[in-house]
mmCIF file of C-alpha atoms in Angstrom:
data_model
loop_
_atom_site.group_PDB
_atom_site.id
_atom_site.type_symbol
_atom_site.label_atom_id
_atom_site.label_comp_id
_atom_site.label_asym_id
_atom_site.label_seq_id
_atom_site.Cartn_x
_atom_site.Cartn_y
_atom_site.Cartn_z
ATOM 1 C CA MET A 1 43.095 -12.550 122.175
ATOM 2 C CA HIS A 2 43.071 -10.145 125.063
ATOM 3 C CA ASN A 3 45.338 -11.270 127.897
ATOM 4 C CA GLU A 4 42.828 -9.932 130.421
ATOM 5 C CA ASN A 5 40.296 -12.452 129.128
ATOM 6 C CA LEU A 6 42.362 -15.609 129.414
ATOM 7 C CA GLN A 7 45.600 -15.021 131.251
ATOM 8 C CA SER A 8 46.334 -18.669 131.890
ATOM 9 C CA SER A 9 45.623 -20.088 128.434
ATOM 10 C CA SER A 10 48.416 -21.033 126.078
ATOM 11 C CA ARG A 11 46.074 -22.539 123.500
ATOM 12 C CA ARG A 12 44.563 -20.296 120.850
ATOM 13 C CA HIS A 13 40.779 -20.386 120.726
ATOM 14 C CA ALA A 14 38.041 -18.301 119.216
ATOM 15 C CA LEU A 15 37.111 -16.021 122.105
ATOM 16 C CA PHE A 16 37.277 -12.509 120.706
ATOM 17 C CA THR A 17 35.673 -9.343 121.997
ATOM 18 C CA GLY A 18 34.379 -6.434 119.985
ATOM 19 C CA GLY A 19 32.673 -3.124 120.514
ATOM 20 C CA GLY A 20 29.195 -4.197 119.496
ATOM 21 C CA LEU A 21 26.192 -2.119 120.440
ATOM 22 C CA VAL A 22 24.444 -3.295 123.586
ATOM 23 C CA ALA A 23 20.880 -3.673 122.358
ATOM 24 C CA LEU A 24 18.566 -5.479 124.743
ATOM 25 C CA MET A 25 15.213 -6.635 123.440
ATOM 26 C CA ALA A 26 12.437 -4.888 125.314
ATOM 27 C CA SER A 27 9.844 -7.140 123.722
ATOM 28 C CA PRO A 28 10.576 -9.740 121.502
ATOM 29 C CA GLU A 29 12.312 -20.723 125.335
ATOM 30 C CA ILE A 30 6.463 -35.487 136.158
ATOM 31 C CA VAL A 31 10.277 -35.670 135.298
ATOM 32 C CA LEU A 32 11.178 -38.058 132.486
ATOM 33 C CA ALA A 33 14.699 -38.693 131.289
ATOM 34 C CA ALA A 34 15.620 -40.294 127.987
ATOM 35 C CA THR A 35 14.892 -43.996 128.009
ATOM 36 C CA ASP A 36 16.713 -46.935 126.549
ATOM 37 C CA ALA A 37 13.558 -48.276 124.949
ATOM 38 C CA ALA A 38 13.646 -48.980 121.233
ATOM 39 C CA THR A 39 12.819 -45.903 119.173
ATOM 40 C CA PRO A 40 10.002 -46.387 116.639
ATOM 41 C CA ALA A 41 10.786 -45.822 112.978
ATOM 42 C CA PRO A 42 9.635 -42.514 111.474
ATOM 43 C CA ALA A 43 6.335 -42.378 109.629
ATOM 44 C CA ALA A 44 6.353 -43.059 105.923
ATOM 45 C CA GLY A 45 7.783 -40.103 104.028
ATOM 46 C CA ALA A 46 9.299 -38.523 107.152
ATOM 47 C CA LYS A 47 13.003 -37.764 107.352
ATOM 48 C CA PRO A 48 14.935 -40.062 109.704
ATOM 49 C CA LEU A 49 16.418 -38.743 112.909
ATOM 50 C CA PRO A 50 20.118 -37.855 112.689
ATOM 51 C CA ALA A 51 22.514 -40.486 114.019
ATOM 52 C CA TYR A 52 23.309 -38.564 117.200
ATOM 53 C CA ALA A 53 19.589 -38.256 118.048
ATOM 54 C CA THR A 54 18.166 -41.687 117.154
ATOM 55 C CA TRP A 55 17.052 -42.083 120.777
ATOM 56 C CA LYS A 56 14.472 -39.314 120.283
ATOM 57 C CA ASP A 57 10.802 -40.310 119.868
ATOM 58 C CA ALA A 58 10.616 -40.517 116.073
ATOM 59 C CA ASP A 59 6.813 -40.527 115.909
ATOM 60 C CA ALA A 60 6.624 -37.321 117.922
ATOM 61 C CA MET A 61 9.295 -35.359 116.058
ATOM 62 C CA ILE A 62 9.557 -33.408 112.796
ATOM 63 C CA VAL A 63 13.019 -33.630 111.245
ATOM 64 C CA HIS A 64 13.672 -30.422 109.317
ATOM 65 C CA SER A 65 17.353 -31.143 108.701
ATOM 66 C CA PRO A 66 20.228 -33.125 110.251
ATOM 67 C CA ILE A 67 20.678 -30.313 112.796
ATOM 68 C CA THR A 68 17.087 -29.164 113.400
ATOM 69 C CA VAL A 69 14.364 -31.370 114.894
ATOM 70 C CA GLU A 70 11.132 -30.158 116.496
ATOM 71 C CA LEU A 71 8.373 -31.699 118.579
ATOM 72 C CA LYS A 72 4.909 -31.973 117.042
ATOM 73 C CA ARG A 73 2.453 -29.743 118.869
ATOM 74 C CA LYS A 74 0.010 -32.490 119.721
ATOM 75 C CA TYR A 75 2.762 -34.399 121.551
ATOM 76 C CA ILE A 76 3.565 -31.610 124.022
ATOM 77 C CA GLY A 77 1.054 -33.209 126.378
ATOM 78 C CA ASN A 78 0.115 -32.314 129.945
ATOM 79 C CA ALA A 79 3.312 -33.171 131.822
ATOM 80 C CA ALA A 80 5.101 -30.439 133.765
ATOM 81 C CA LEU A 81 8.350 -31.258 131.978
ATOM 82 C CA THR A 82 9.179 -32.146 128.400
ATOM 83 C CA PRO A 83 10.696 -35.652 128.292
ATOM 84 C CA SER A 84 14.272 -35.537 127.056
ATOM 85 C CA ASN A 85 13.456 -37.784 124.109
ATOM 86 C CA ARG A 86 10.894 -35.205 122.949
ATOM 87 C CA LEU A 87 13.005 -32.091 123.426
ATOM 88 C CA TYR A 88 13.776 -30.269 120.195
ATOM 89 C CA VAL A 89 17.257 -30.183 118.659
ATOM 90 C CA ARG A 90 18.861 -27.044 117.231
ATOM 91 C CA ASN A 91 22.503 -27.021 116.180
ATOM 92 C CA HIS A 92 24.320 -24.651 113.818
ATOM 93 C CA MET A 93 26.784 -27.238 112.555
ATOM 94 C CA PRO A 94 27.336 -30.952 113.135
ATOM 95 C CA PRO A 95 27.873 -31.679 116.828
ATOM 96 C CA PRO A 96 31.224 -32.883 118.150
ATOM 97 C CA SER A 97 32.032 -36.583 118.425
ATOM 98 C CA GLU A 98 29.947 -38.797 120.705
ATOM 99 C CA ASP A 99 33.223 -39.496 122.499
ATOM 100 C CA ILE A 100 32.883 -36.263 124.469
ATOM 101 C CA VAL A 101 29.919 -37.606 126.462
ATOM 102 C CA LYS A 102 31.509 -40.944 127.325
ATOM 103 C CA ASP A 103 33.285 -39.459 130.344
ATOM 104 C CA PRO A 104 31.426 -36.229 131.166
ATOM 105 C CA ASP A 105 33.429 -35.491 134.301
ATOM 106 C CA ALA A 106 36.614 -35.219 132.229
ATOM 107 C CA TRP A 107 35.302 -32.403 130.014
ATOM 108 C CA GLU A 108 37.302 -29.207 130.494
ATOM 109 C CA ILE A 109 36.276 -25.559 130.480
ATOM 110 C CA GLU A 110 38.467 -22.469 130.713
ATOM 111 C CA ILE A 111 37.229 -19.604 132.883
ATOM 112 C CA ALA A 112 38.569 -16.084 132.249
ATOM 113 C CA GLY A 113 37.777 -12.548 133.311
ATOM 114 C CA VAL A 114 37.991 -13.566 136.988
ATOM 115 C CA ALA A 115 40.661 -12.861 139.600
ATOM 116 C CA LYS A 116 42.088 -16.373 139.265
ATOM 117 C CA PRO A 117 41.585 -17.719 135.712
ATOM 118 C CA ALA A 118 41.467 -21.506 135.596
ATOM 119 C CA ARG A 119 40.958 -24.593 133.501
ATOM 120 C CA LEU A 120 38.433 -26.829 135.258
ATOM 121 C CA THR A 121 36.915 -30.236 134.633
ATOM 122 C CA VAL A 122 33.264 -31.016 135.176
ATOM 123 C CA ALA A 123 34.435 -33.018 138.189
ATOM 124 C CA ASP A 124 35.980 -29.810 139.570
ATOM 125 C CA LEU A 125 32.763 -27.895 138.944
ATOM 126 C CA LYS A 126 30.768 -30.491 140.870
ATOM 127 C CA ARG A 127 32.746 -29.593 144.009
ATOM 128 C CA MET A 128 31.892 -25.885 143.730
ATOM 129 C CA GLY A 129 28.129 -25.945 144.085
ATOM 130 C CA LEU A 130 24.871 -27.525 142.978
ATOM 131 C CA ASN A 131 21.482 -26.206 141.934
ATOM 132 C CA SER A 132 18.664 -26.904 139.499
ATOM 133 C CA VAL A 133 16.418 -24.686 137.431
ATOM 134 C CA THR A 134 13.274 -25.619 135.550
ATOM 135 C CA MET A 135 12.959 -23.433 132.487
ATOM 136 C CA VAL A 136 11.598 -23.043 128.997
ATOM 137 C CA LEU A 137 14.272 -23.690 126.395
ATOM 138 C CA GLN A 138 13.107 -22.085 123.152
ATOM 139 C CA CYS A 139 14.735 -21.391 119.803
ATOM 140 C CA SER A 140 14.625 -17.751 118.675
ATOM 141 C CA GLY A 141 12.950 -18.933 115.459
ATOM 142 C CA ASN A 142 10.094 -20.813 117.113
ATOM 143 C CA GLY A 143 7.052 -19.841 115.027
ATOM 144 C CA ARG A 144 9.054 -18.951 111.901
ATOM 145 C CA ALA A 145 6.629 -20.963 109.762
ATOM 146 C CA TYR A 146 3.976 -18.266 110.243
ATOM 147 C CA PHE A 147 5.933 -15.410 108.650
ATOM 148 C CA PRO A 148 4.498 -14.627 105.196
ATOM 149 C CA HIS A 149 7.816 -13.606 103.607
ATOM 150 C CA LYS A 150 9.169 -17.147 104.203
ATOM 151 C CA PRO A 151 12.417 -16.406 106.047
ATOM 152 C CA ALA A 152 15.413 -18.668 105.538
ATOM 153 C CA GLY A 153 15.893 -21.399 108.113
ATOM 154 C CA SER A 154 13.827 -24.228 109.551
ATOM 155 C CA LYS A 155 10.089 -23.570 109.471
ATOM 156 C CA TRP A 156 9.436 -24.156 113.148
ATOM 157 C CA THR A 157 5.847 -23.952 114.410
ATOM 158 C CA GLU A 158 5.564 -24.420 118.200
ATOM 159 C CA GLY A 159 7.835 -27.413 118.740
ATOM 160 C CA ALA A 160 11.194 -25.641 119.019
ATOM 161 C CA ALA A 161 10.483 -25.201 122.710
ATOM 162 C CA GLY A 162 10.311 -27.384 125.782
ATOM 163 C CA CYS A 163 10.216 -27.099 129.555
ATOM 164 C CA VAL A 164 13.096 -28.981 131.170
ATOM 165 C CA GLU A 165 15.111 -29.197 134.364
ATOM 166 C CA PHE A 166 18.816 -28.433 134.185
ATOM 167 C CA THR A 167 21.163 -29.258 137.060
ATOM 168 C CA GLY A 168 24.667 -27.947 137.554
ATOM 169 C CA VAL A 169 26.761 -25.383 139.375
ATOM 170 C CA PRO A 170 25.619 -21.765 139.662
ATOM 171 C CA VAL A 171 27.946 -19.590 137.591
ATOM 172 C CA LYS A 172 28.142 -17.100 140.467
ATOM 173 C CA SER A 173 29.510 -19.900 142.686
ATOM 174 C CA VAL A 174 32.274 -20.552 140.168
ATOM 175 C CA VAL A 175 33.045 -16.838 140.016
ATOM 176 C CA ALA A 176 33.235 -16.660 143.805
ATOM 177 C CA ALA A 177 35.553 -19.698 143.970
ATOM 178 C CA LEU A 178 37.881 -18.022 141.473
ATOM 179 C CA GLY A 179 38.158 -14.776 143.392
ATOM 180 C CA GLY A 180 35.337 -12.773 141.838
ATOM 181 C CA LEU A 181 35.017 -10.802 138.611
ATOM 182 C CA ALA A 182 38.047 -8.939 137.285
ATOM 183 C CA HIS A 183 38.441 -5.883 135.057
ATOM 184 C CA GLY A 184 34.856 -4.682 135.371
ATOM 185 C CA GLY A 185 33.329 -7.273 133.076
ATOM 186 C CA ARG A 186 29.849 -6.448 131.737
ATOM 187 C CA PHE A 187 29.154 -9.519 129.609
ATOM 188 C CA MET A 188 29.221 -13.257 130.154
ATOM 189 C CA THR A 189 30.674 -14.734 126.965
ATOM 190 C CA SER A 190 30.331 -18.469 126.279
ATOM 191 C CA THR A 191 32.110 -20.421 123.536
ATOM 192 C CA GLY A 192 30.885 -23.780 122.229
ATOM 193 C CA GLY A 193 33.062 -26.793 121.560
ATOM 194 C CA GLU A 194 32.077 -27.471 117.951
ATOM 195 C CA VAL A 195 34.961 -28.430 115.665
ATOM 196 C CA LEU A 196 35.606 -25.561 113.239
ATOM 197 C CA PRO A 197 37.110 -25.881 109.759
ATOM 198 C CA LYS A 198 40.797 -24.943 109.888
ATOM 199 C CA ASP A 199 40.742 -22.985 106.631
ATOM 200 C CA MET A 200 38.051 -20.469 107.663
ATOM 201 C CA ASP A 201 37.973 -17.409 109.891
ATOM 202 C CA PRO A 202 36.729 -18.747 113.251
ATOM 203 C CA LEU A 203 34.819 -15.531 113.896
ATOM 204 C CA LYS A 204 32.483 -16.425 111.025
ATOM 205 C CA LEU A 205 31.540 -19.828 112.404
ATOM 206 C CA VAL A 206 32.246 -20.047 116.125
ATOM 207 C CA ILE A 207 29.187 -20.471 118.361
ATOM 208 C CA GLU A 208 29.972 -17.759 120.872
ATOM 209 C CA ARG A 209 27.414 -15.594 122.615
ATOM 210 C CA SER A 210 27.598 -12.703 125.065
ATOM 211 C CA VAL A 211 24.800 -11.840 127.503
ATOM 212 C CA PRO A 212 24.675 -9.002 130.056
ATOM 213 C CA ILE A 213 25.999 -10.074 133.440
ATOM 214 C CA ALA A 214 23.482 -7.849 135.231
ATOM 215 C CA ASP A 215 20.540 -9.864 133.885
ATOM 216 C CA THR A 216 22.007 -13.367 133.994
ATOM 217 C CA LEU A 217 24.620 -14.029 136.673
ATOM 218 C CA ASP A 218 22.137 -14.632 139.480
ATOM 219 C CA HIS A 219 20.368 -17.406 137.551
ATOM 220 C CA ALA A 220 22.894 -18.947 135.136
ATOM 221 C CA LEU A 221 24.203 -22.495 135.519
ATOM 222 C CA LEU A 222 26.971 -24.568 134.035
ATOM 223 C CA ALA A 223 24.791 -27.649 133.671
ATOM 224 C CA TRP A 224 25.675 -31.322 133.256
ATOM 225 C CA GLU A 225 22.228 -32.878 133.812
ATOM 226 C CA LEU A 226 18.986 -32.652 131.847
ATOM 227 C CA ASN A 227 15.843 -34.001 133.528
ATOM 228 C CA GLY A 228 17.922 -35.932 136.037
ATOM 229 C CA ALA A 229 20.310 -37.618 133.588
ATOM 230 C CA PRO A 230 23.594 -36.562 131.944
ATOM 231 C CA ILE A 231 22.926 -34.072 129.140
ATOM 232 C CA PRO A 232 23.028 -36.000 125.851
ATOM 233 C CA LEU A 233 25.132 -34.789 122.952
ATOM 234 C CA ALA A 234 22.036 -33.804 120.964
ATOM 235 C CA ASN A 235 21.104 -31.233 123.612
ATOM 236 C CA GLY A 236 24.535 -29.893 124.491
ATOM 237 C CA GLY A 237 26.276 -32.420 126.735
ATOM 238 C CA PRO A 238 28.533 -32.937 128.491
ATOM 239 C CA LEU A 239 28.349 -29.308 129.682
ATOM 240 C CA ARG A 240 25.986 -26.538 128.692
ATOM 241 C CA MET A 241 25.642 -22.902 129.626
ATOM 242 C CA VAL A 242 22.119 -22.359 130.912
ATOM 243 C CA VAL A 243 20.666 -18.836 130.912
ATOM 244 C CA PRO A 244 17.043 -18.972 132.131
ATOM 245 C CA GLY A 245 14.631 -16.608 130.418
ATOM 246 C CA PHE A 246 16.920 -16.081 127.403
ATOM 247 C CA PHE A 247 16.457 -17.593 123.955
ATOM 248 C CA GLY A 248 18.130 -20.934 123.288
ATOM 249 C CA ILE A 249 21.026 -19.516 121.240
ATOM 250 C CA ASN A 250 22.430 -18.006 124.445
ATOM 251 C CA ASN A 251 22.417 -21.407 126.163
ATOM 252 C CA VAL A 252 25.674 -22.458 124.530
ATOM 253 C CA LYS A 253 26.223 -26.197 124.061
ATOM 254 C CA TYR A 254 29.469 -28.129 124.676
ATOM 255 C CA ILE A 255 30.808 -25.037 126.416
ATOM 256 C CA LYS A 256 34.614 -24.916 126.417
ATOM 257 C CA HIS A 257 35.317 -21.300 127.361
ATOM 258 C CA LEU A 258 33.566 -18.849 129.649
ATOM 259 C CA ALA A 259 34.865 -15.291 129.961
ATOM 260 C CA PHE A 260 33.553 -12.200 131.688
ATOM 261 C CA THR A 261 34.299 -9.464 129.184
ATOM 262 C CA LYS A 262 33.976 -5.707 128.848
ATOM 263 C CA ASP A 263 32.424 -5.990 125.378
ATOM 264 C CA GLN A 264 30.279 -8.399 123.412
ATOM 265 C CA THR A 265 32.102 -10.997 121.364
ATOM 266 C CA ALA A 266 33.042 -10.032 117.814
ATOM 267 C CA ALA A 267 31.800 -13.403 116.538
ATOM 268 C CA ASN A 268 29.416 -13.167 113.586
ATOM 269 C CA ILE A 269 26.709 -15.052 115.460
ATOM 270 C CA GLN A 270 26.621 -12.192 117.975
ATOM 271 C CA GLN A 271 27.351 -9.156 115.840
ATOM 272 C CA ASN A 272 25.270 -9.879 112.744
ATOM 273 C CA GLU A 273 23.189 -13.023 113.178
ATOM 274 C CA TYR A 274 20.363 -13.262 115.690
ATOM 275 C CA ARG A 275 19.564 -9.584 115.222
ATOM 276 C CA PHE A 276 15.978 -8.344 115.073
ATOM 277 C CA THR A 277 15.942 -6.457 111.771
ATOM 278 C CA PRO A 278 13.231 -5.180 109.407
ATOM 279 C CA VAL A 279 12.286 -7.491 106.555
ATOM 280 C CA GLY A 280 14.875 -7.227 103.796
ATOM 281 C CA VAL A 281 17.580 -5.777 106.057
ATOM 282 C CA LYS A 282 20.703 -7.696 107.035
ATOM 283 C CA GLY A 283 21.726 -7.988 110.666
ATOM 284 C CA SER A 284 24.249 -5.655 112.244
ATOM 285 C CA PRO A 285 25.170 -4.473 115.748
ATOM 286 C CA LYS A 286 22.798 -1.505 115.507
ATOM 287 C CA PHE A 287 19.773 -3.822 115.792
ATOM 288 C CA PRO A 288 18.553 -5.597 118.965
ATOM 289 C CA THR A 289 19.984 -9.042 119.607
ATOM 290 C CA MET A 290 17.946 -12.069 120.633
ATOM 291 C CA TRP A 291 18.296 -12.120 124.390
ATOM 292 C CA LYS A 292 15.202 -12.094 126.606
ATOM 293 C CA MET A 293 12.074 -14.092 125.794
ATOM 294 C CA ALA A 294 8.554 -12.682 126.121
ATOM 295 C CA ALA A 295 5.246 -14.158 127.267
ATOM 296 C CA ASN A 296 3.874 -16.919 125.066
ATOM 297 C CA SER A 297 1.305 -19.712 125.083
ATOM 298 C CA TRP A 298 -0.505 -22.170 122.869
ATOM 299 C CA ILE A 299 -3.226 -24.782 123.187
ATOM 300 C CA THR A 300 -2.016 -28.353 122.801
ATOM 301 C CA ALA A 301 -5.223 -30.376 123.156
ATOM 302 C CA PRO A 302 -7.476 -31.114 121.480
ATOM 303 C CA TYR A 303 -5.264 -30.402 118.471
ATOM 304 C CA GLY A 304 -4.449 -32.103 115.183
ATOM 305 C CA LEU A 305 -7.621 -34.179 115.101
ATOM 306 C CA ASP A 306 -8.417 -36.182 111.967
ATOM 307 C CA LYS A 307 -12.179 -35.886 112.479
ATOM 308 C CA PRO A 308 -14.610 -33.474 114.168
ATOM 309 C CA LEU A 309 -14.860 -33.515 117.949
ATOM 310 C CA SER A 310 -18.093 -34.750 119.511
ATOM 311 C CA ALA A 311 -20.297 -32.027 120.981
ATOM 312 C CA GLY A 312 -20.344 -31.597 124.738
ATOM 313 C CA ARG A 313 -17.843 -30.835 127.489
ATOM 314 C CA VAL A 314 -14.315 -30.177 126.182
ATOM 315 C CA GLN A 315 -11.097 -29.539 128.092
ATOM 316 C CA LEU A 316 -8.980 -26.970 126.224
ATOM 317 C CA ALA A 317 -5.484 -27.484 127.597
ATOM 318 C CA GLY A 318 -2.140 -25.885 126.838
ATOM 319 C CA VAL A 319 1.099 -24.373 128.096
ATOM 320 C CA ALA A 320 2.024 -20.778 128.949
ATOM 321 C CA PHE A 321 5.166 -19.016 130.118
ATOM 322 C CA GLY A 322 6.321 -15.505 130.915
ATOM 323 C CA GLY A 323 9.754 -15.633 129.264
ATOM 324 C CA TYR A 324 12.265 -13.647 131.309
ATOM 325 C CA GLN A 325 9.455 -12.382 133.535
ATOM 326 C CA ALA A 326 7.301 -14.562 135.749
ATOM 327 C CA LEU A 327 3.958 -15.676 134.325
ATOM 328 C CA LYS A 328 0.827 -14.056 135.784
ATOM 329 C CA SER A 329 -2.208 -15.367 133.907
ATOM 330 C CA VAL A 330 -3.566 -16.931 130.736
ATOM 331 C CA GLU A 331 -6.883 -16.564 128.926
ATOM 332 C CA VAL A 332 -8.605 -18.695 126.302
ATOM 333 C CA SER A 333 -10.855 -17.642 123.435
ATOM 334 C CA ILE A 334 -13.144 -19.843 121.348
ATOM 335 C CA ASP A 335 -14.235 -17.062 118.983
ATOM 336 C CA GLY A 336 -10.960 -15.900 117.468
ATOM 337 C CA GLY A 337 -10.135 -13.374 120.171
ATOM 338 C CA ARG A 338 -13.420 -11.464 120.311
ATOM 339 C CA THR A 339 -13.966 -12.596 123.897
ATOM 340 C CA TRP A 340 -11.619 -14.157 126.458
ATOM 341 C CA ARG A 341 -12.134 -16.371 129.491
ATOM 342 C CA PRO A 342 -9.615 -16.946 132.303
ATOM 343 C CA ALA A 343 -8.118 -20.440 132.305
ATOM 344 C CA ARG A 344 -6.986 -22.240 135.446
ATOM 345 C CA TRP A 345 -3.608 -23.742 136.188
ATOM 346 C CA PHE A 346 -3.119 -27.411 136.830
ATOM 347 C CA GLY A 347 -0.034 -29.362 137.809
ATOM 348 C CA PRO A 348 2.957 -28.027 139.737
ATOM 349 C CA ASP A 349 4.338 -24.514 139.651
ATOM 350 C CA MET A 350 7.970 -25.144 138.664
ATOM 351 C CA GLY A 351 9.154 -21.556 139.129
ATOM 352 C CA ARG A 352 9.559 -18.239 137.346
ATOM 353 C CA PHE A 353 11.264 -19.574 134.212
ATOM 354 C CA ALA A 354 9.111 -22.680 133.654
ATOM 355 C CA TRP A 355 5.895 -22.978 131.745
ATOM 356 C CA ARG A 356 2.568 -23.760 133.413
ATOM 357 C CA ASN A 357 -0.121 -26.112 132.217
ATOM 358 C CA PHE A 358 -3.553 -24.534 131.917
ATOM 359 C CA VAL A 359 -7.074 -25.679 131.063
ATOM 360 C CA LEU A 360 -10.461 -24.196 130.316
ATOM 361 C CA SER A 361 -13.525 -26.417 130.528
ATOM 362 C CA VAL A 362 -16.189 -25.484 127.971
ATOM 363 C CA ASP A 363 -19.403 -26.924 126.595
ATOM 364 C CA LEU A 364 -19.348 -26.805 122.801
ATOM 365 C CA LYS A 365 -22.292 -27.215 120.456
ATOM 366 C CA PRO A 366 -21.880 -28.408 116.861
ATOM 367 C CA GLY A 367 -20.056 -25.814 114.781
ATOM 368 C CA LYS A 368 -16.617 -24.385 114.084
ATOM 369 C CA TYR A 369 -14.602 -22.532 116.704
ATOM 370 C CA ARG A 370 -11.408 -20.455 116.422
ATOM 371 C CA VAL A 371 -9.463 -21.446 119.538
ATOM 372 C CA ALA A 372 -6.622 -19.364 120.984
ATOM 373 C CA SER A 373 -4.781 -18.611 124.225
ATOM 374 C CA ARG A 374 -3.156 -15.417 125.483
ATOM 375 C CA ALA A 375 -0.583 -15.204 128.285
ATOM 376 C CA MET A 376 0.345 -12.209 130.432
ATOM 377 C CA ASP A 377 3.559 -11.799 132.393
ATOM 378 C CA ALA A 378 4.027 -10.366 135.887
ATOM 379 C CA ALA A 379 4.875 -6.953 134.423
ATOM 380 C CA GLY A 380 1.442 -6.815 132.760
ATOM 381 C CA LYS A 381 2.651 -7.387 129.196
ATOM 382 C CA LYS A 382 0.208 -9.513 127.211
ATOM 383 C CA GLN A 383 0.975 -11.873 124.385
ATOM 384 C CA PRO A 384 0.162 -9.833 121.249
ATOM 385 C CA GLU A 385 -2.323 -10.645 118.518
ATOM 386 C CA LYS A 386 0.107 -9.803 115.717
ATOM 387 C CA ARG A 387 3.693 -10.947 115.254
ATOM 388 C CA ALA A 388 6.472 -8.375 114.921
ATOM 389 C CA GLU A 389 7.649 -8.814 111.328
ATOM 390 C CA ASN A 390 11.400 -9.229 110.950
ATOM 391 C CA GLU A 391 13.835 -10.602 108.387
ATOM 392 C CA ALA A 392 14.903 -13.795 110.153
ATOM 393 C CA GLY A 393 11.497 -14.826 111.489
ATOM 394 C CA PHE A 394 12.448 -14.449 115.139
ATOM 395 C CA ASN A 395 10.364 -14.062 118.275
ATOM 396 C CA ASP A 396 6.890 -14.894 117.026
ATOM 397 C CA ASN A 397 4.662 -14.898 120.111
ATOM 398 C CA SER A 398 1.461 -13.959 118.274
ATOM 399 C CA TRP A 399 -1.584 -15.640 119.785
ATOM 400 C CA ALA A 400 -3.382 -15.383 116.429
ATOM 401 C CA ASP A 401 -0.654 -17.357 114.666
ATOM 402 C CA ARG A 402 -1.103 -20.174 117.184
ATOM 403 C CA SER A 403 -4.898 -20.183 117.001
ATOM 404 C CA PHE A 404 -6.653 -22.946 115.071
ATOM 405 C CA GLU A 405 -10.070 -24.049 113.956
ATOM 406 C CA LEU A 406 -11.803 -26.711 116.050
ATOM 407 C CA GLU A 407 -14.766 -28.435 114.400
ATOM 408 C CA VAL A 408 -17.465 -29.913 116.622
ATOM 409 C CA ALA A 409 -20.148 -32.291 115.364
#
């Protein structure tokens, strides 16, 4: 461990820095909190929710594994925010004990790479500042199910994404309170609080991600609330790093260490995993890492119907977001992308990093229609027709993959 990174710490932890290549992706994630209402049982044949997430809406979720749960597309709905009990779950290993969310204010985080390194509780952080950001939280593998080479990992479709409000202290306020950045740090490196096996190299398993300070410090939060309630364990409570506009992997859960470092962490999850590589090629630092999100959209209604839709006026509704950039516009096609029509926004504009609800009103005669949407960000970059093929099935924002056939009778 470099002394410059954690001068005040006497406890060994897995924050390591390495000379990884800085590879930024140029192209490639109503307020309702969780309720105490009884959760319905899963449908017949469906996997049950994991014990730490039984409060999620079982009917609305797809359980891929004990650590990966996504929201069914038809349940995304028309609300500005995704209810907490319908927000997807993505962990890399079993979460820590539920005990850590019993007294959220007591959770501790070590801050390094600043003039005055410190160990702070959430209660301390709450005295340093307060802000909220509404943002899309999206797994890097959202859309993996569409890749023809069948990448390893959960076969997400659209449901590994949600639009939520996080509340906490701006990271730049914490930095200012601790005397500013030290040693010319270029990366913000966050370490999760998962319990690691003692007999394995921590670098192979630790959830530790580095993001460029220049692109993140002005917007990042150390958050303790999700949609107006304490962040539940399933989604990273009691404290989560929040990096708006960046893929979910960079929004480190149960954050225990935050350091401002000269280099990216040497952890495997940074150096080799979450790298955008050609099909058949393993990840390494020479390939781009999964940082910034790109424009994306999909239609959510009518979707997943068990019978043809009646002819007449139809409201084609969906969600769109710009990723790291602000969202500019969205178009809808009913003929598989041959022609496009501008959709209109409805509901509140929740800011640069949030998604917007859109709708196109059309009159449909009996027949079959290929329905799709296409977003464009403020920089003029449009959601592409084709996905960018890659080994891990990351960053699928293809509008064609998210199109579907709508039958009208």
